[in-house]
XYZ file of C-alpha atoms in Angstrom:
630
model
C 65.933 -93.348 7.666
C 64.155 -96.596 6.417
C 61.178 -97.987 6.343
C 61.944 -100.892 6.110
C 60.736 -101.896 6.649
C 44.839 -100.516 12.025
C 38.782 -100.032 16.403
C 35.984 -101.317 19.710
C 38.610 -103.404 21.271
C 39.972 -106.440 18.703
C 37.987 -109.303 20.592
C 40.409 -110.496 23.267
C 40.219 -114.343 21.847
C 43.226 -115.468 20.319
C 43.246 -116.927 17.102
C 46.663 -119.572 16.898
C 47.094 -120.921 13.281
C 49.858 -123.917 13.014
C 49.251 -126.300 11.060
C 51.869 -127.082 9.060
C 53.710 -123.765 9.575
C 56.592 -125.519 11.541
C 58.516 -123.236 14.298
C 62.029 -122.005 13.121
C 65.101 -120.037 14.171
C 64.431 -116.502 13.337
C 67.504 -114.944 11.132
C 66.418 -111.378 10.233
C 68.735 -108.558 11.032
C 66.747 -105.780 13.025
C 66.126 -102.940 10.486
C 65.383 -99.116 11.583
C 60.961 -98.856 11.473
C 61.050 -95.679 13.959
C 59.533 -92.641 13.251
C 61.719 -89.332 12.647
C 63.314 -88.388 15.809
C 60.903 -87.055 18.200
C 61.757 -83.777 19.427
C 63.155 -82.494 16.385
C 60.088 -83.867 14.563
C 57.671 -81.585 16.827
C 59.460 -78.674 15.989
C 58.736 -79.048 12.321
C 56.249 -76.741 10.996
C 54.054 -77.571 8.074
C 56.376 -74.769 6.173
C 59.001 -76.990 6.339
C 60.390 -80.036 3.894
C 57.054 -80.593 2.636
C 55.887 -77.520 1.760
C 58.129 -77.924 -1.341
C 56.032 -80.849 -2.463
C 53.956 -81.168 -5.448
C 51.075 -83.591 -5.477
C 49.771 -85.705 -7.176
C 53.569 -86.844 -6.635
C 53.123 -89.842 -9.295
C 50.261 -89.771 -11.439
C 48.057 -92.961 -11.867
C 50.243 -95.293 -9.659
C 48.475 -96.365 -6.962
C 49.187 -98.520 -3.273
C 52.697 -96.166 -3.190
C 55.293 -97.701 -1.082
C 58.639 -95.075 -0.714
C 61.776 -96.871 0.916
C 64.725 -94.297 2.037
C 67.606 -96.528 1.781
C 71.187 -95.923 3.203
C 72.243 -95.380 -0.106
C 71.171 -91.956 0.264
C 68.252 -92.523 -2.671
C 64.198 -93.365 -2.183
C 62.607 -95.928 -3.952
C 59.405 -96.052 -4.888
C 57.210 -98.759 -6.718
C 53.396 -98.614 -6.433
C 50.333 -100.697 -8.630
C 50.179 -99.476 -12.494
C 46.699 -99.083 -13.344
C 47.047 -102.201 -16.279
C 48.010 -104.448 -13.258
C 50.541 -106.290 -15.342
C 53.920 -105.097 -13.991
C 56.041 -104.277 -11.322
C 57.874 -100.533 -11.910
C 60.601 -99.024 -9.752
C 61.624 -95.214 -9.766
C 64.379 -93.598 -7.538
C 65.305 -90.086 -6.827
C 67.908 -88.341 -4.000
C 64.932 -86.130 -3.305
C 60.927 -87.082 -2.727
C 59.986 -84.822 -4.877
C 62.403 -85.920 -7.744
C 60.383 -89.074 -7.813
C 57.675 -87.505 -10.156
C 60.191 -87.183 -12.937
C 62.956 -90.073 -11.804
C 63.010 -92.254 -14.666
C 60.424 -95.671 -14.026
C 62.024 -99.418 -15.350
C 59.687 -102.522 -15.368
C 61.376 -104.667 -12.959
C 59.524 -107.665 -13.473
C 56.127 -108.034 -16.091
C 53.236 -110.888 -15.649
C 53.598 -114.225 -16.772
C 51.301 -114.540 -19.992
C 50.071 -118.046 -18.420
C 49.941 -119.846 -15.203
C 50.613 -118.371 -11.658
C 51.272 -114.873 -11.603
C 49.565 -114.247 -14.687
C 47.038 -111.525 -13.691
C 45.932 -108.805 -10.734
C 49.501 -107.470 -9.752
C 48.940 -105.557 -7.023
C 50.309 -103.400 -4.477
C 54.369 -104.153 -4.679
C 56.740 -102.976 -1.577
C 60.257 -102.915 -1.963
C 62.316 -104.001 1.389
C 66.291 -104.171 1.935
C 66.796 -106.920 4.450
C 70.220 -108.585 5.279
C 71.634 -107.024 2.208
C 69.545 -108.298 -0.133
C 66.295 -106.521 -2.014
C 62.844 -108.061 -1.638
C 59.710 -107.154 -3.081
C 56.480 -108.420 -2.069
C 53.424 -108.185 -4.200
C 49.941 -109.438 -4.993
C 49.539 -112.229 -8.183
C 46.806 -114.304 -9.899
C 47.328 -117.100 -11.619
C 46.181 -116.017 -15.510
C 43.314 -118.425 -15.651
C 41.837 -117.686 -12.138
C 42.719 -114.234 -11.637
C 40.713 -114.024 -8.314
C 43.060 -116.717 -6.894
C 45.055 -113.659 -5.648
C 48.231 -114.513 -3.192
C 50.906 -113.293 -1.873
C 54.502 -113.297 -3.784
C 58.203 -112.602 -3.632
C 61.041 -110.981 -5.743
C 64.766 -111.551 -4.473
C 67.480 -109.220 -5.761
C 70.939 -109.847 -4.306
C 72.585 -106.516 -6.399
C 73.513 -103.898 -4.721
C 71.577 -101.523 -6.906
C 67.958 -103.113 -7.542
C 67.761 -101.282 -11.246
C 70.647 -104.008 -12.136
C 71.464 -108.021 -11.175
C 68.567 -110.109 -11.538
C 65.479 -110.445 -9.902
C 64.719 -114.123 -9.099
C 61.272 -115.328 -8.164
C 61.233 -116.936 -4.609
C 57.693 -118.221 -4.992
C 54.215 -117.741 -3.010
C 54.757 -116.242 0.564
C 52.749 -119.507 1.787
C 49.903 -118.474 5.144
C 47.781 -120.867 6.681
C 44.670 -121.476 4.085
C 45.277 -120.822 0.332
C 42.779 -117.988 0.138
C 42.505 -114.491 -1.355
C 45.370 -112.662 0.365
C 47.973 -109.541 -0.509
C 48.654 -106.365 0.580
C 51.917 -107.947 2.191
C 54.270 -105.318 4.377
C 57.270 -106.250 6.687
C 58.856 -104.514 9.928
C 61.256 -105.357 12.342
C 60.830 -104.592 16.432
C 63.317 -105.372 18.935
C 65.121 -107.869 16.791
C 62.265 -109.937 15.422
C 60.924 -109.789 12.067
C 57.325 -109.929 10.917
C 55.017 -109.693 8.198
C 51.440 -108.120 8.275
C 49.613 -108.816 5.798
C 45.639 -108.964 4.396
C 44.124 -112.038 4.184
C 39.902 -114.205 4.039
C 39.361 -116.246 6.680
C 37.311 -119.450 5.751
C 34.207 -119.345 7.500
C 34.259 -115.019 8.141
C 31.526 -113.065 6.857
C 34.107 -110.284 5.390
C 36.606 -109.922 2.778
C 39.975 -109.691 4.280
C 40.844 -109.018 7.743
C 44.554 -108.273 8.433
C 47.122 -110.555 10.044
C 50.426 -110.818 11.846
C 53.160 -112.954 11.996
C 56.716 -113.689 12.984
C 59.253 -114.625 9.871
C 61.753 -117.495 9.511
C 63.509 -115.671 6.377
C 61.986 -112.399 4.131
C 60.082 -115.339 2.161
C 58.542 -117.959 5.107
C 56.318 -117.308 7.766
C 56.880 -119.226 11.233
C 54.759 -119.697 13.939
C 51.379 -118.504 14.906
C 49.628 -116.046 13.119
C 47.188 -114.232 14.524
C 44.648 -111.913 13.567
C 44.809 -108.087 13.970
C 41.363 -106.698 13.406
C 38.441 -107.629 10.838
C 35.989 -105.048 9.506
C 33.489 -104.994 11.617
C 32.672 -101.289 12.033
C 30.193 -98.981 10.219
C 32.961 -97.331 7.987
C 34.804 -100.786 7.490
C 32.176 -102.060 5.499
C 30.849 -100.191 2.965
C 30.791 -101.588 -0.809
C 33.429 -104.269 0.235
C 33.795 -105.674 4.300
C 37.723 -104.690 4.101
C 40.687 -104.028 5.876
C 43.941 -104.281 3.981
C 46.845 -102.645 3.443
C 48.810 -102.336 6.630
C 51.935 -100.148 7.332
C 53.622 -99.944 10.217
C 55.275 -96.999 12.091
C 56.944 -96.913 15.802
C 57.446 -93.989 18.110
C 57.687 -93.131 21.833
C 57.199 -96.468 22.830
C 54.226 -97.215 20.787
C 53.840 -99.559 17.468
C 51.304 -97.810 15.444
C 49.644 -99.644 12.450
C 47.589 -98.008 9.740
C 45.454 -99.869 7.288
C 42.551 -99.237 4.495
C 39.393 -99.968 5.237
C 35.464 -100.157 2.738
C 35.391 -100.170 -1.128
C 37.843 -98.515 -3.370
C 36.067 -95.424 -4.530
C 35.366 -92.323 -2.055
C 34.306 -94.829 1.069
C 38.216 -95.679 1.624
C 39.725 -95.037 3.935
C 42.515 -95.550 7.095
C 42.000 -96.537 9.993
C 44.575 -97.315 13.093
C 45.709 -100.057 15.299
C 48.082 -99.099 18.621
C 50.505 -101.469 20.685
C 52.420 -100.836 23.806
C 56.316 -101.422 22.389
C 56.915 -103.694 25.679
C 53.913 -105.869 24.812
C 53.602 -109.213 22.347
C 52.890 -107.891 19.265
C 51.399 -111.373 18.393
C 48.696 -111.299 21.298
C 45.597 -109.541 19.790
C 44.251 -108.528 22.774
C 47.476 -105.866 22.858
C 45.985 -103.893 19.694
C 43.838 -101.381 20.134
C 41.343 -100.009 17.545
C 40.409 -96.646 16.156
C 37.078 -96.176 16.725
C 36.586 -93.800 13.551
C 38.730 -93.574 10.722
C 41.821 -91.066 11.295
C 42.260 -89.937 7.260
C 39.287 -89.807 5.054
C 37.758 -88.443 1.979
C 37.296 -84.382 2.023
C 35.277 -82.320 -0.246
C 37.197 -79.372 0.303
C 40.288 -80.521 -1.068
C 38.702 -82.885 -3.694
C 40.560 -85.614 -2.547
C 38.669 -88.651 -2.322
C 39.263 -92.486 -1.265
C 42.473 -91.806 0.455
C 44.382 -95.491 1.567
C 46.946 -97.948 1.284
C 49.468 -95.987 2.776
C 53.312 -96.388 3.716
C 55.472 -93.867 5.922
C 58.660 -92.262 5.195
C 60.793 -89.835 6.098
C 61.842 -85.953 4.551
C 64.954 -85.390 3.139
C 65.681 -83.353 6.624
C 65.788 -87.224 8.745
C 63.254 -85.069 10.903
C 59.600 -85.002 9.292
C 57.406 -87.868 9.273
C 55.662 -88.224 5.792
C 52.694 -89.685 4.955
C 52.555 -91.614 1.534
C 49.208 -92.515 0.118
C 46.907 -92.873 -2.697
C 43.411 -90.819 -4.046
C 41.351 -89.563 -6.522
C 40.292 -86.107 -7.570
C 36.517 -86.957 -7.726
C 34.057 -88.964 -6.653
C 31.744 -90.139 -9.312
C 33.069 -93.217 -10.798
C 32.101 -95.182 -13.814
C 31.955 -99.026 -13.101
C 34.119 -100.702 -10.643
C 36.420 -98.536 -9.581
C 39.075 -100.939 -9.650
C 39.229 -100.254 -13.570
C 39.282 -96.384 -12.989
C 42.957 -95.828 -13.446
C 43.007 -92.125 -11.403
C 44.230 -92.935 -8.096
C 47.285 -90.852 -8.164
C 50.355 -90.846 -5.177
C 50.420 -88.420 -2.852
C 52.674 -87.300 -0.165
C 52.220 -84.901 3.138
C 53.664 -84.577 6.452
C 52.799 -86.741 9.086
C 52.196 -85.088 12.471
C 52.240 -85.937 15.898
C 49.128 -85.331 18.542
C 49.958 -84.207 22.134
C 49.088 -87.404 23.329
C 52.160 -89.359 20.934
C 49.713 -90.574 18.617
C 50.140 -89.775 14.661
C 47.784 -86.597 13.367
C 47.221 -87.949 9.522
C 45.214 -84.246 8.875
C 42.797 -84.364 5.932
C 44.383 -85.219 2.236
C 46.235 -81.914 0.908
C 44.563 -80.442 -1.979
C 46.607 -80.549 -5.514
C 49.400 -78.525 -5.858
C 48.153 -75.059 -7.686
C 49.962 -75.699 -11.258
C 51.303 -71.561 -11.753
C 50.382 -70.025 -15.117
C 53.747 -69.946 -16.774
C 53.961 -74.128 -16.051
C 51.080 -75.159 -17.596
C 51.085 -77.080 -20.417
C 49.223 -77.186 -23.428
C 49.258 -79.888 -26.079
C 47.996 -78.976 -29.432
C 46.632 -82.025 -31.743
C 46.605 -81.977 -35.545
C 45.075 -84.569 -37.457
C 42.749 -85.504 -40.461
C 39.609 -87.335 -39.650
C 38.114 -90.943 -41.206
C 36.004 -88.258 -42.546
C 37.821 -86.059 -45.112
C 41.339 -86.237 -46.455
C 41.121 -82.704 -47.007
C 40.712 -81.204 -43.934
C 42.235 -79.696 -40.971
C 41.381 -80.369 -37.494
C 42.659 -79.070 -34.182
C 42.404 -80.271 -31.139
C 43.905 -79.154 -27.640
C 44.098 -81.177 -24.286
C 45.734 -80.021 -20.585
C 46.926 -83.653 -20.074
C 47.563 -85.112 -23.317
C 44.754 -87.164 -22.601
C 41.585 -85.445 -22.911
C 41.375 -83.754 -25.973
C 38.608 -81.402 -27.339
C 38.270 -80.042 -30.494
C 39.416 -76.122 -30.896
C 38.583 -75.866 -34.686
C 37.677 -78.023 -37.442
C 37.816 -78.218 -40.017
C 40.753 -75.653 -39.320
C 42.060 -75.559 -42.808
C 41.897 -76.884 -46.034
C 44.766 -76.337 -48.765
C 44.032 -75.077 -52.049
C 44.438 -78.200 -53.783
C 45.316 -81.925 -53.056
C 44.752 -83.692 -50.185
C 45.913 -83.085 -46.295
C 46.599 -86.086 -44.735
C 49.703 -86.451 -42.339
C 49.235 -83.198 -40.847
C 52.759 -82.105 -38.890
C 52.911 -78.933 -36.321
C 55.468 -76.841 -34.615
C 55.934 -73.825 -33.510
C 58.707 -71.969 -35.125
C 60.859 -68.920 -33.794
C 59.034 -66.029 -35.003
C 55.832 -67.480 -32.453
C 53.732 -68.669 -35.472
C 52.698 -72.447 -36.139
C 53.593 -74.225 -39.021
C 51.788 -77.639 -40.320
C 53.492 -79.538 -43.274
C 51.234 -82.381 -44.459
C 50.496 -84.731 -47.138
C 49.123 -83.862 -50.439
C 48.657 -86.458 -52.350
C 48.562 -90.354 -52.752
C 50.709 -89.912 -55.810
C 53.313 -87.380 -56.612
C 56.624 -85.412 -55.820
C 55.410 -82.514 -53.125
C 54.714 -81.397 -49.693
C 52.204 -78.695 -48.356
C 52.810 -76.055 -45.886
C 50.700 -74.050 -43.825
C 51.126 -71.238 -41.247
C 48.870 -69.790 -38.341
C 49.146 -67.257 -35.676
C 46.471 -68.723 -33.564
C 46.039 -72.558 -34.317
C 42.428 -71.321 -35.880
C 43.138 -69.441 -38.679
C 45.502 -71.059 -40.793
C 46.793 -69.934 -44.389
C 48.955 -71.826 -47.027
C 52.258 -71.468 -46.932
C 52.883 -73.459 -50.446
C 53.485 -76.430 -51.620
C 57.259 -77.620 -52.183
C 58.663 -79.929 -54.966
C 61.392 -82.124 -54.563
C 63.816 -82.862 -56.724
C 64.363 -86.302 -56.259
C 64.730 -88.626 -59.135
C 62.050 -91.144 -59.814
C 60.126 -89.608 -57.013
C 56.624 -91.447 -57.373
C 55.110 -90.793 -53.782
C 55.728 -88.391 -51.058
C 54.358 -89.527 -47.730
C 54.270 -88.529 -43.787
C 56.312 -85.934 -43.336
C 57.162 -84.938 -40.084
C 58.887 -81.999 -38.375
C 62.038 -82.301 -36.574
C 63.934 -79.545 -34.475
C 67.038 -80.266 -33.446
C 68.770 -78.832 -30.183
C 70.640 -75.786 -32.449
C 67.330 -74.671 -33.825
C 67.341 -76.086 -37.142
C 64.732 -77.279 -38.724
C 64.057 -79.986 -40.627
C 61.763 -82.790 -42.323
C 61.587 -86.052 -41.980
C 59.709 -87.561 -45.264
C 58.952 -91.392 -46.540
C 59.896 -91.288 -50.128
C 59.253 -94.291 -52.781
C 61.768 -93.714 -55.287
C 61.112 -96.573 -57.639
C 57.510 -96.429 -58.027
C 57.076 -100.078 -56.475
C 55.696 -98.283 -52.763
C 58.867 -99.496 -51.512
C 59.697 -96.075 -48.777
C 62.553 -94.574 -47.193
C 62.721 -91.783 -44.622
C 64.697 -88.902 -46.190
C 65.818 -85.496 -44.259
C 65.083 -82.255 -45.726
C 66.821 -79.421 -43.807
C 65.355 -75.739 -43.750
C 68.297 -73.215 -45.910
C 67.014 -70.401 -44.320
C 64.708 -69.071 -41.166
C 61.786 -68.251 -43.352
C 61.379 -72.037 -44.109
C 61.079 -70.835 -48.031
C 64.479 -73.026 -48.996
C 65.308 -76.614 -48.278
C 67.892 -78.563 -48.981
C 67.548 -81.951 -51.238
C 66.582 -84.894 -49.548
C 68.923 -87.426 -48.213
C 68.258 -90.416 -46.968
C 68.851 -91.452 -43.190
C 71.285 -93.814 -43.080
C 70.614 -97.323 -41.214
C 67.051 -96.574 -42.064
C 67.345 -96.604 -45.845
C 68.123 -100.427 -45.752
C 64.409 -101.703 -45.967
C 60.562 -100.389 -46.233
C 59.694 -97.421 -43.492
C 57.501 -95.610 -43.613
C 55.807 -92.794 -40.895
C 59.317 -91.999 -39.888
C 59.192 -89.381 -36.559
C 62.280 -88.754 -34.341
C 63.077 -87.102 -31.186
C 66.114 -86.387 -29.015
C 66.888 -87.802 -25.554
C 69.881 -87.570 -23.568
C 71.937 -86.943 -26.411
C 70.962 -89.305 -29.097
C 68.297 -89.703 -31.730
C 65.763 -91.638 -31.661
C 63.847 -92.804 -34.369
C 60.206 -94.461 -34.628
C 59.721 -95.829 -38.081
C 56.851 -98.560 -39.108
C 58.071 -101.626 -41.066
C 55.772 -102.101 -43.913
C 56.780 -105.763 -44.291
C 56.185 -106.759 -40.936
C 53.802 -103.637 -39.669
C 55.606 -103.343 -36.096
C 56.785 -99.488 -35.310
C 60.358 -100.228 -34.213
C 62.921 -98.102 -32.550
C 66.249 -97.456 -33.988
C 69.127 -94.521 -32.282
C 71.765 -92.620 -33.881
C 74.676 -90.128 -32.483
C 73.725 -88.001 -35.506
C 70.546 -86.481 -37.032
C 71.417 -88.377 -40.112
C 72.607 -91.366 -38.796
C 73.626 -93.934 -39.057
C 70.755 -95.902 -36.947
C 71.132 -98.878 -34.877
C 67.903 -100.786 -34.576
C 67.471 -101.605 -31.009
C 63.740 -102.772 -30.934
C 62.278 -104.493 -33.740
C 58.870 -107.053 -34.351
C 56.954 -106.490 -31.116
C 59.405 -105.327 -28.858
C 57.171 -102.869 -27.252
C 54.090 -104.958 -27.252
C 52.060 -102.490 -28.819
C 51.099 -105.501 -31.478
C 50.940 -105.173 -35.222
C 49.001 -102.746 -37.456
C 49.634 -99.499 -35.923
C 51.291 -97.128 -38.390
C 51.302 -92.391 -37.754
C 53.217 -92.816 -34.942
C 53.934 -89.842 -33.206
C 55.742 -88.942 -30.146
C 55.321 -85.876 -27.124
C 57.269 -85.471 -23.850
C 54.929 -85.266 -20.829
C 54.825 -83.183 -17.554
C 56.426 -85.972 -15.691
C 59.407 -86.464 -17.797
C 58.122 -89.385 -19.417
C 56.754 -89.907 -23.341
C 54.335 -90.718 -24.907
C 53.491 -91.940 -28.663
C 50.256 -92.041 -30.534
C 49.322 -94.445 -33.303
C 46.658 -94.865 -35.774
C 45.249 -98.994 -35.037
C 44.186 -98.625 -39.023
C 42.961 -102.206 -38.980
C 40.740 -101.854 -35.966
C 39.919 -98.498 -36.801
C 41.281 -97.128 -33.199
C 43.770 -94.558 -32.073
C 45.822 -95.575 -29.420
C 48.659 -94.689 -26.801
C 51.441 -95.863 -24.591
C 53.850 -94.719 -22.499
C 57.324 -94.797 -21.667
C 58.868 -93.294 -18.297
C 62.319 -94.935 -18.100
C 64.464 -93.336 -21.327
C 62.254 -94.993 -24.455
C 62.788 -98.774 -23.663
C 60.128 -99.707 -21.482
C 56.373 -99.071 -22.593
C 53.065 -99.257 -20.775
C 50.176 -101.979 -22.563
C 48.115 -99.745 -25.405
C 44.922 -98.008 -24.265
C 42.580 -96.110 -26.533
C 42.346 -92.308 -26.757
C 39.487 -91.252 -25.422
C 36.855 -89.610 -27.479
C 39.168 -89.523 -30.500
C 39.333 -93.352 -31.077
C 38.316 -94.412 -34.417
C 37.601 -90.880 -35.152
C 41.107 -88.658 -36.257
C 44.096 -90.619 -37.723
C 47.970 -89.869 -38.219
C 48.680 -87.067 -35.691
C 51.123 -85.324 -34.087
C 50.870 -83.386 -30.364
C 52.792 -80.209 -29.255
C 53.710 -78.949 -25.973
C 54.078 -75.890 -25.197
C 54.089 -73.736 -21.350
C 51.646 -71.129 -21.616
């Protein structure tokens, strides 16, 4: 099923814009915008499809839009929190979405139109091709916010290319977006959000018929304007329409008051048999039919789109909301509104029941995850500290100092946890020198040396970074940055563990492909396979991204200079899988004095714009993060 493709009375005047908007042939192909079939959908409990359903479904993507395309997949793009991009997961199932890998479609221009604010992207198949509409600014006026299109003629809209169609042009170049289209007995049309010169509001949202997926023709009219107490709170808004059609009725949601806990839906009904482009057909919720609830902690639930369960029966509702209320500054900059998804049912009089927003899916003890943070502070090179968040996010501090070796310094600090349940660190200990240091803890408190190790490595003058690696057949290893010739020239080198009690290692080797110019910081994972390898360039201070078939090589650099746009200067990179599938790396900002992150959720090649750790920013350096269920 697709998708595909919000009240007193709406005052019975009707508002006819022309202008230039010339009349034209209509040439869309009527696509399915039904709801589920009706009797099977009443005979859906709320134990079926979506019971399954985890939510938050996507974390920190907000305005979700979920097509169900013929293809037998759902797509889903939504607003990332930086505003800079467009992303696009898919999945066979809904609930696959919250781990299907995400690509960047389409990023910002760095000047000129479409340069800032983009918002609220919907993804539409219509007459075989892919469309996406979203929201744009141009970079130097980035409240000049309109309405834009993406074309994709591919049959698959991860591949082919998307081509820019240009502004979806309405009658008055004002602040508009929030652009969704539907089909109804053959004719296409786009609702949209949009100011009206001269109205004492923000946005009130519109209607017209379409010429092709990219021009408007016609009248447009308007739908309803905020004019009720719950419209207009913070912000005189109504955006964000959807559309959704049963038992002879066109029903249209949209959001309604400020972004923080006052949003909210509200809904607009049509007879089927009526003009959808006559106002005085709409009829207006009086009260808003899904709001904010404080048992649930769900809070500012809007900008929704409808869907369908895997079963072609079960309405769904998609939407957006926080898990609390009190914000800090505009909430537009609060990055927490997560996706959600719950079923969508039906009243006795053939109206939709929206419910109250579900409250988060209990996380059962054996699936949580805990991610345990080791680093040395600005403070003392000499010092253990440990750290431990629930989201690899928020991090507070579980001990520190934690440990401090013997002798030397600890800088670099490295953990896993081995086989026999105990921790291991491996760190630096000195600026100068031929040796590593080990520790090992029960606890992550109490932690006691485990000896330092010499290598035998001629002409070894420094001994930097090391970092653990694991590989899929539980060996153990180290990956080190060596300088060999006493000019602080480094290579990454592998040590590999001889024997389970870590006492015996192997001599170092170096990692082939990687051995070829100055790296330093060297830390590699597995995915799908392959190795992947994040290594810092001391010559041009980028952390680039080279893969291998083998542990020790050879590597293939695939992103070099700034290919992630994390920028220059960051060095301690270290990476961690998340809940969602996704990754994230770490990275000391050493000339800014800031620790930052970024993350990836389509395979390692895509990354989101750096953001500062929270808390620990300019305060721990060089760490590394592990996850464990517990």
């Amino acid at each position: 099923m697709s998708r595909d493709d919000n009240s007193p009375e709406v005052p019975s005047r009707r508002l006819v814009l022309k202008g230039a908007l010339a009349a034209g042939a209509l040439t869309a192909v009527p696509s399915v915008a039904q709801a589920a079939t009706e009797d099977a959908a009443d005979g859906a409990d709320a134990a079926g499809p979506t019971a399954s359903y985890v939510n938050p479904l996507v974390r920190n993507r907000a305005d979700p839009h979920i097509h169900r395309h013929t293809d037998g997949y759902y797509y889903f793009t939504a607003t990332a929190p930086e505003y800079d991009r467009i992303i696009l997961r898919r999945s066979r199932t809904l609930r696959g979405l919250t781990t299907a890998d995400e690509s960047v479609i389409w990023k910002k221009h760095t000047s000129g139109d479409m340069g800032a604010h983009i918002w609220a992207p919907e993804i539409h198949h219509i007459d075989g091709k892919w469309y996406i509409y979203f929201a744009a600014a141009p970079a130097n006026d980035i409240w000049a916010i309109r309405i834009w299109v993406l074309e994709n003629a591919s049959r698959n809209p991860f591949e082919g290319t998307w081509t820019e169609k240009g502004q979806l042009k309405t009658a008055w170049e004002t602040f508009s977006l929030d652009a969704t289209t539907f089909t109804h007995r053959g004719t296409r049309y786009l609702a949209w959000a949009q100011h009206e010169p001269g109205m004492d509001n923000n946005t009130a949202v519109w209607l017209s018929k379409m010429a092709n997926p990219w021009t408007l023709t016609g009248p447009q009219v308007r739908l309803t304007t905020p004019e009720l107490d719950w419209e207009v709170i913070g912000f005189k808004v109504n955006e964000g329409p959807s559309v959704i059609q049963r038992g002879g009725r066109v029903f249209m949601s949209y959001s309604a008051s400020a972004t923080d806990h006052h949003y909210c839906l509200g809904l607009l009904t049509a007879d089927a048999d009526s003009d959808l482009m006559d106002p005085a057909n709409w009829s207006k919720s009086p009260t808003p039919v899904f709001t904010s609830n404080d048992t649930t902690k769900q809070y500012g639930p809007g900008h929704n789109s409808f869907t369908v369960a895997e079963d072609g029966r079960t309405d769904v509702l998609v939407y957006h909301a926080r898990q609390y209320k009190e914000i800090v500054g505009d909430p537009l900059n609060d990055p927490n509104r997560h996706t959600r998804i719950q079923k969508l049912g039906w009243n006795p009089d053939g109206t939709p029941d929206f419910g109250i927003p579900v409250a988060d899916t209990p996380v059962p003890p054996d699936k949580k995850s805990r991610y345990t943070m080791t680093a040395f502070t600005g403070a003392s090179n000499t010092d253990l500290y440990v750290y431990e968040s629930e989201d690899a996010f928020t991090y507070s501090l579980l001990k520190g100092p934690a440990y401090t070796p013997p002798g030397g310094l600890l800088r670099d600090p490295s953990i896993m946890k081995h086989t026999d349940g105990s921790y291991w660190l491996v760190h630096t200990t000195n600026f100068t020198g031929n040796t590593i240091g080990f520790a090992r803890s029960e606890d992550r408190v109490t932690w006691r040396s485990a000896g330092p190790r010499t290598l035998s490595t001629p002409g070894l003058a420094r001994t930097w970074a090391p970092e653990w690696f694991v590989d899929r057949d539980g060996s153990v290893h180290v990956v080190v940055s060596l300088d060999t010739e006493n000019n602080q020239v480094f290579r990454p080198h592998l040590l590999t563990a001889t024997d389970r009690r870590l006492l015996n290692w192997s001599v170092p080797r170096p990692l082939t492909g990687l051995d070829q110019a100055n790296y330093i910081d060297t830390f590699i994972v597995r995915f799908r396979g392959r190795y992947h390898a994040f290594a810092k360039n001391q010559t041009t201070n980028y952390v680039e991204h080279a893969v291998a078939d083998r542990l020790d090589g050879p590597y293939r650099f695939t992103g070099t200079d700034d290919w992630a746009g994390w920028g220059r200067w960051r060095q301690g990179q270290a990476l961690v899988r998340l809940d969602n599938g996704g990754w994230r790396i770490y990275f000391d900002g050493f000339t800014d004095r800031k620790y930052y992150f970024s993350d990836s959720l389509d395979g390692l090649r895509t990354w989101t714009p750096v953001q500062q750790l929270p808390g620990l920013s300019g305060v721990v350096h060089n760490v590394t993060v592990l996850r464990e269920r517990v």
